[in-house]
Coordinates of C-alpha atoms and ligand atoms in Angstrom, one line a residue:
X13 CA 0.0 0.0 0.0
X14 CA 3.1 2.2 0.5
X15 CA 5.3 0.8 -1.9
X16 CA 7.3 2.3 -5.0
X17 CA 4.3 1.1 -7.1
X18 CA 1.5 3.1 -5.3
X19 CA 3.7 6.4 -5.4
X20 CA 4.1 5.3 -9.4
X21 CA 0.4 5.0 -9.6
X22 CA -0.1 8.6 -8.0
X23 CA 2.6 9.9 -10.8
X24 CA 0.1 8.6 -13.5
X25 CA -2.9 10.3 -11.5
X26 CA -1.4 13.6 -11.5
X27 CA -0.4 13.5 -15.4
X28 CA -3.8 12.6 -16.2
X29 CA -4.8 15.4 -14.0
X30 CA -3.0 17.6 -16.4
X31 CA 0.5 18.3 -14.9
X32 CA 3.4 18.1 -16.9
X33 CA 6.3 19.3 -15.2
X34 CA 8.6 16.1 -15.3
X35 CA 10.8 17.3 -12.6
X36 CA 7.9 17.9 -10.5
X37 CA 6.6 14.7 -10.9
X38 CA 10.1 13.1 -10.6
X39 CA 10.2 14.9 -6.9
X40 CA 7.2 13.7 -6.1
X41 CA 8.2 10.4 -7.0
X42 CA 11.0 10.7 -4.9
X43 CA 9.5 11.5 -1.6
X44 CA 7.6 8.7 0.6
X45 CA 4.1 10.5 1.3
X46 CA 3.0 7.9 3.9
X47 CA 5.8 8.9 6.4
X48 CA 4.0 12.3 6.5
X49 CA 0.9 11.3 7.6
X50 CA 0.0 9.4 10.9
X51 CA 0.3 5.4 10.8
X52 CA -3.7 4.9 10.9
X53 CA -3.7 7.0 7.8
X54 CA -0.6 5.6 5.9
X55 CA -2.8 3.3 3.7
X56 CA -4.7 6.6 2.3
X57 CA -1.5 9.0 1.7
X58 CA -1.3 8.5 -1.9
X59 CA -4.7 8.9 -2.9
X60 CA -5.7 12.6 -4.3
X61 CA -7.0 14.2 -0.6
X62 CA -5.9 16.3 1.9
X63 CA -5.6 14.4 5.1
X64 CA -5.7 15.9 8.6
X65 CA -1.6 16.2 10.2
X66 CA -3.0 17.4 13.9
X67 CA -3.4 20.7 15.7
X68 CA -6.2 21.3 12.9
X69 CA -4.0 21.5 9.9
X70 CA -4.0 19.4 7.0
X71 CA -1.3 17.9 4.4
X72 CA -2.3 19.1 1.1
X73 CA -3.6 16.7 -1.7
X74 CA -1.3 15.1 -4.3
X75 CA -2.7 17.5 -6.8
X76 CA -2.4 20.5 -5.2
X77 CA 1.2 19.9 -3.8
X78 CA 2.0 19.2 -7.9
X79 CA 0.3 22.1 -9.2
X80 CA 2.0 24.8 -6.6
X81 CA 5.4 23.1 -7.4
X82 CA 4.6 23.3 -11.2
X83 CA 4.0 27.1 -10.6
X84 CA 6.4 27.8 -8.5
X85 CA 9.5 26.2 -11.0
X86 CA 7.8 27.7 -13.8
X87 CA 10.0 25.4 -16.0
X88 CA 13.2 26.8 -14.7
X89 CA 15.7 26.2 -12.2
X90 CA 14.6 27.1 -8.6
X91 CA 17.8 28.7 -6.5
X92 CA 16.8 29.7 -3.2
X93 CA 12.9 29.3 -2.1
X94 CA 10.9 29.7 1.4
X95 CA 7.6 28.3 2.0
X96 CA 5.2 29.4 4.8
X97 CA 3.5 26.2 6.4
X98 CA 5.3 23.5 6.7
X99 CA 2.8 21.7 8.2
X100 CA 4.0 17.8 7.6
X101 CA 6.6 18.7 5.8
X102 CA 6.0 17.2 2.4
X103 CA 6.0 20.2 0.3
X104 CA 9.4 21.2 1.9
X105 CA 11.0 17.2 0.9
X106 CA 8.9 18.0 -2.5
X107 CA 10.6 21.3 -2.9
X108 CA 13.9 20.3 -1.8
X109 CA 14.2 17.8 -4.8
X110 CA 14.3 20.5 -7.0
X111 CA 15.7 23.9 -5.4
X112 CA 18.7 24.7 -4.8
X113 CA 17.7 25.7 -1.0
X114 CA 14.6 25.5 0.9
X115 CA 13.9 27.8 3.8
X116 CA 10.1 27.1 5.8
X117 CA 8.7 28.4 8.6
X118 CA 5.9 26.9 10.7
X119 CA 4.3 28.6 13.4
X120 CA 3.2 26.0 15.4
X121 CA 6.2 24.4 17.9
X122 CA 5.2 20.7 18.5
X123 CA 4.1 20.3 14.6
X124 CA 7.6 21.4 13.6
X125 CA 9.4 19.6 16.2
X126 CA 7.8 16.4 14.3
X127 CA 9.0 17.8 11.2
X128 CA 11.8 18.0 11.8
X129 CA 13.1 14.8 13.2
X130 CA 11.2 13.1 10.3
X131 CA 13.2 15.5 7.4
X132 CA 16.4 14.3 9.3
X133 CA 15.4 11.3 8.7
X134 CA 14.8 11.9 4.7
X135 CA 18.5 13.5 4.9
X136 CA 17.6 16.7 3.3
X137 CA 20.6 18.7 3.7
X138 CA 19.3 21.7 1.6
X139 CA 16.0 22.7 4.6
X140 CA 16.2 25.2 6.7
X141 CA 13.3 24.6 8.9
X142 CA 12.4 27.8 11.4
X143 CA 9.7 28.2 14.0
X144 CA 8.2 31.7 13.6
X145 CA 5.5 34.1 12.2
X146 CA 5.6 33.2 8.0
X147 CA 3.8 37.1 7.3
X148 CA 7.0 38.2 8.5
X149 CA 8.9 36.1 5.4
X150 CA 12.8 35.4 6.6
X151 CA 14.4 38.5 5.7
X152 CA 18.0 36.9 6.8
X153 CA 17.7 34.5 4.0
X154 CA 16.0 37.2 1.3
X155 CA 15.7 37.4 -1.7
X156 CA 13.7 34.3 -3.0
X157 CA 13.7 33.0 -6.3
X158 CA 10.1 31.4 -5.2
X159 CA 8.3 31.5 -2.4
X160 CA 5.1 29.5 -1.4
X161 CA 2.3 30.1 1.0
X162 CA 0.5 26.3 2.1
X163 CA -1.9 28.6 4.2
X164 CA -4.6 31.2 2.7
X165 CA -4.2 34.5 2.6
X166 CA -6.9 37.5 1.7
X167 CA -3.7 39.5 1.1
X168 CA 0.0 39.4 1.1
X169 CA 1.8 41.2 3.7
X170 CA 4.3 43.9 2.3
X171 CA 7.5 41.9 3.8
X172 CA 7.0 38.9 2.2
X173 CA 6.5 41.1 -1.5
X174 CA 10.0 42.5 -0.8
X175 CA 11.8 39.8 0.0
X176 CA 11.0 38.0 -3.8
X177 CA 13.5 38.4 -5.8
X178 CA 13.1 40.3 -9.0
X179 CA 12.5 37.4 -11.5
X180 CA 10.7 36.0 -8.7
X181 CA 7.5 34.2 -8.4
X182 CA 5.0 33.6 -5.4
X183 CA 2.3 30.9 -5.3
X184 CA -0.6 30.9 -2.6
X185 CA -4.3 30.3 -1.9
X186 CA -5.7 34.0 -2.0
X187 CA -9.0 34.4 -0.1
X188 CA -11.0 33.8 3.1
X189 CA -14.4 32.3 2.3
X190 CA -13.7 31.6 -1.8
X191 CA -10.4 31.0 -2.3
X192 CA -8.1 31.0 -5.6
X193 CA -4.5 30.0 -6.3
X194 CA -2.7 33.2 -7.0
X195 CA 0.8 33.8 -8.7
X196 CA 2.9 37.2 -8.3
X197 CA 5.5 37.7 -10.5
X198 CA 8.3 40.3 -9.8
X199 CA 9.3 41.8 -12.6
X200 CA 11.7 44.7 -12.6
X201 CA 9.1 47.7 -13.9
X202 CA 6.7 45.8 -10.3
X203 CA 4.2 42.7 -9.5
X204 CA 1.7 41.1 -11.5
X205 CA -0.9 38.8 -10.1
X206 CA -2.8 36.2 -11.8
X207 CA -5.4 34.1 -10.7
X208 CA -6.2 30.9 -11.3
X209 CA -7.6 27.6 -9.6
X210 CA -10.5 27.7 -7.4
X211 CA -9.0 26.4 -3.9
X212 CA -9.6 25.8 -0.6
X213 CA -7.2 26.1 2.1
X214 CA -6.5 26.6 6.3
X215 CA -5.8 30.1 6.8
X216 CA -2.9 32.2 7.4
X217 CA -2.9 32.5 11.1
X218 CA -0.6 35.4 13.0
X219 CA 1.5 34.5 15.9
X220 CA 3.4 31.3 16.9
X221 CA 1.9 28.9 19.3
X222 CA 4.6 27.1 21.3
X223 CA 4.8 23.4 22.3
Ligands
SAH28 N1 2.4 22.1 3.2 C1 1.8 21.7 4.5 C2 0.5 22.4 4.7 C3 0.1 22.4 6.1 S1 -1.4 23.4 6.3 C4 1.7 20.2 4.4 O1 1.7 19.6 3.4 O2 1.7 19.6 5.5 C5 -0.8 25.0 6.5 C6 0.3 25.2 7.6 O3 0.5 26.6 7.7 C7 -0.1 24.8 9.0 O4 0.8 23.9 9.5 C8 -0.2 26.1 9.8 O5 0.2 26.0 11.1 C9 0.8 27.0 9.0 N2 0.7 28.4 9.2 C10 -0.5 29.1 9.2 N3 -0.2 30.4 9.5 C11 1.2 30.5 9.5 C12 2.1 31.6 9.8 N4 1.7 32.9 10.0 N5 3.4 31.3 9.8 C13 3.9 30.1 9.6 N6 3.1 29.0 9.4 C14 1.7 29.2 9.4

């Protein structure tokens, strides 16, 4: 149920489900999804829903983890990325198998803590996990080539426009009540937005909660 062959089956899923991105799809290939989710659920990780990861968050579907990453690499070669929501921690392995370097912050304590140990595990030596407020972005680590929100937003915080890299591109889930994915481009005369996918998403929440 966890095997090699059930991930393959998911890869065949998402091209029928219209994403092309090879390297995408090679990623996702890469990375177990069952070790993400809790053991009770392990038999239902590679099927296209999101699944519940504790504290009231949830690991996104298949198809939605594909389609971000697809917009976020935009067909080219990612250098330095941050993602907001870590959650599980499967976007960030996703991410990591194609960018150079993978910055993402989580605001809750005990759900990164779990994160953690199990991308230690995975030996991902290009994450830099980070317990902290995502609408502040990282501006240590700025710019980003991409960066991508796993949480919705109605709109994005000034910081987190800044620290995008000119050339840069941000994916997220744009609403409260209807939600759409939305990409920002940086460009060097400004941003331009375009919407796309109706979504839905947890929300951006401000603050950290410690464990
Ligand atoms: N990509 C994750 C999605 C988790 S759900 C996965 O596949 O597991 C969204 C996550 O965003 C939650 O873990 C939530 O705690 C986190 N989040 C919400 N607001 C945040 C903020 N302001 N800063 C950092 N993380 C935040």
């Amino acid at each position: 149920m966890t095997s090699q062959r059930t991930r393959a089956r998911m890869i065949e899923r998402l091209r029928t489900q219209g994403i092309v991105d090879e390297v995408v799809l090679a990623g996702m290939n890469a990375v177990p999804r069952h070790i993400f989710v809790e053991e009770i659920l392990a038999s239902r990780a590679y099927d296209d829903v999101a699944l519940p990861i504790n504290f009231g968050q949830t690991i996104s579907s298949p198809y939605i983890v594909a389609r971000m990453s697809e917009l976020l690499r935009a067909s080219s070669r990612l250098g330095k990325v941050l993602e907001i929501g870590s959650g599980c921690g499967y976007q960030t392995a996703v991410l990591a198998q194609f960018a150079h370097e993978v910055y993402s912050i989580e605001r809750i304590g005990p759900l990164l803590t779990r994160t953690r140990t199990r991308l230690r595990e995975l030996r991902l030596h290009n994450v830099r996990l980070k317990h902290s407020d995502g609408l502040l972005g990282l501006p240590e680590a700025a710019s980003f080539d991409g960066i991508i929100l796993t949480a919705a937003i109605a709109h994005v915080p000034p910081p987190l426009l800044e620290q995008l890299a000119i050339g840069g591109r941000m994916v997220f889930p744009k609403g409260s009540q209807d939600q759409y994915l939305c990409v920002i481009d940086r460009n060097p005369q400004g941003y331009t937005e375009t919407i796309l996918d109706e979504v839905r998403f947890v929300p951006m929440l401000p603050g950290i909660l410690k464990g």
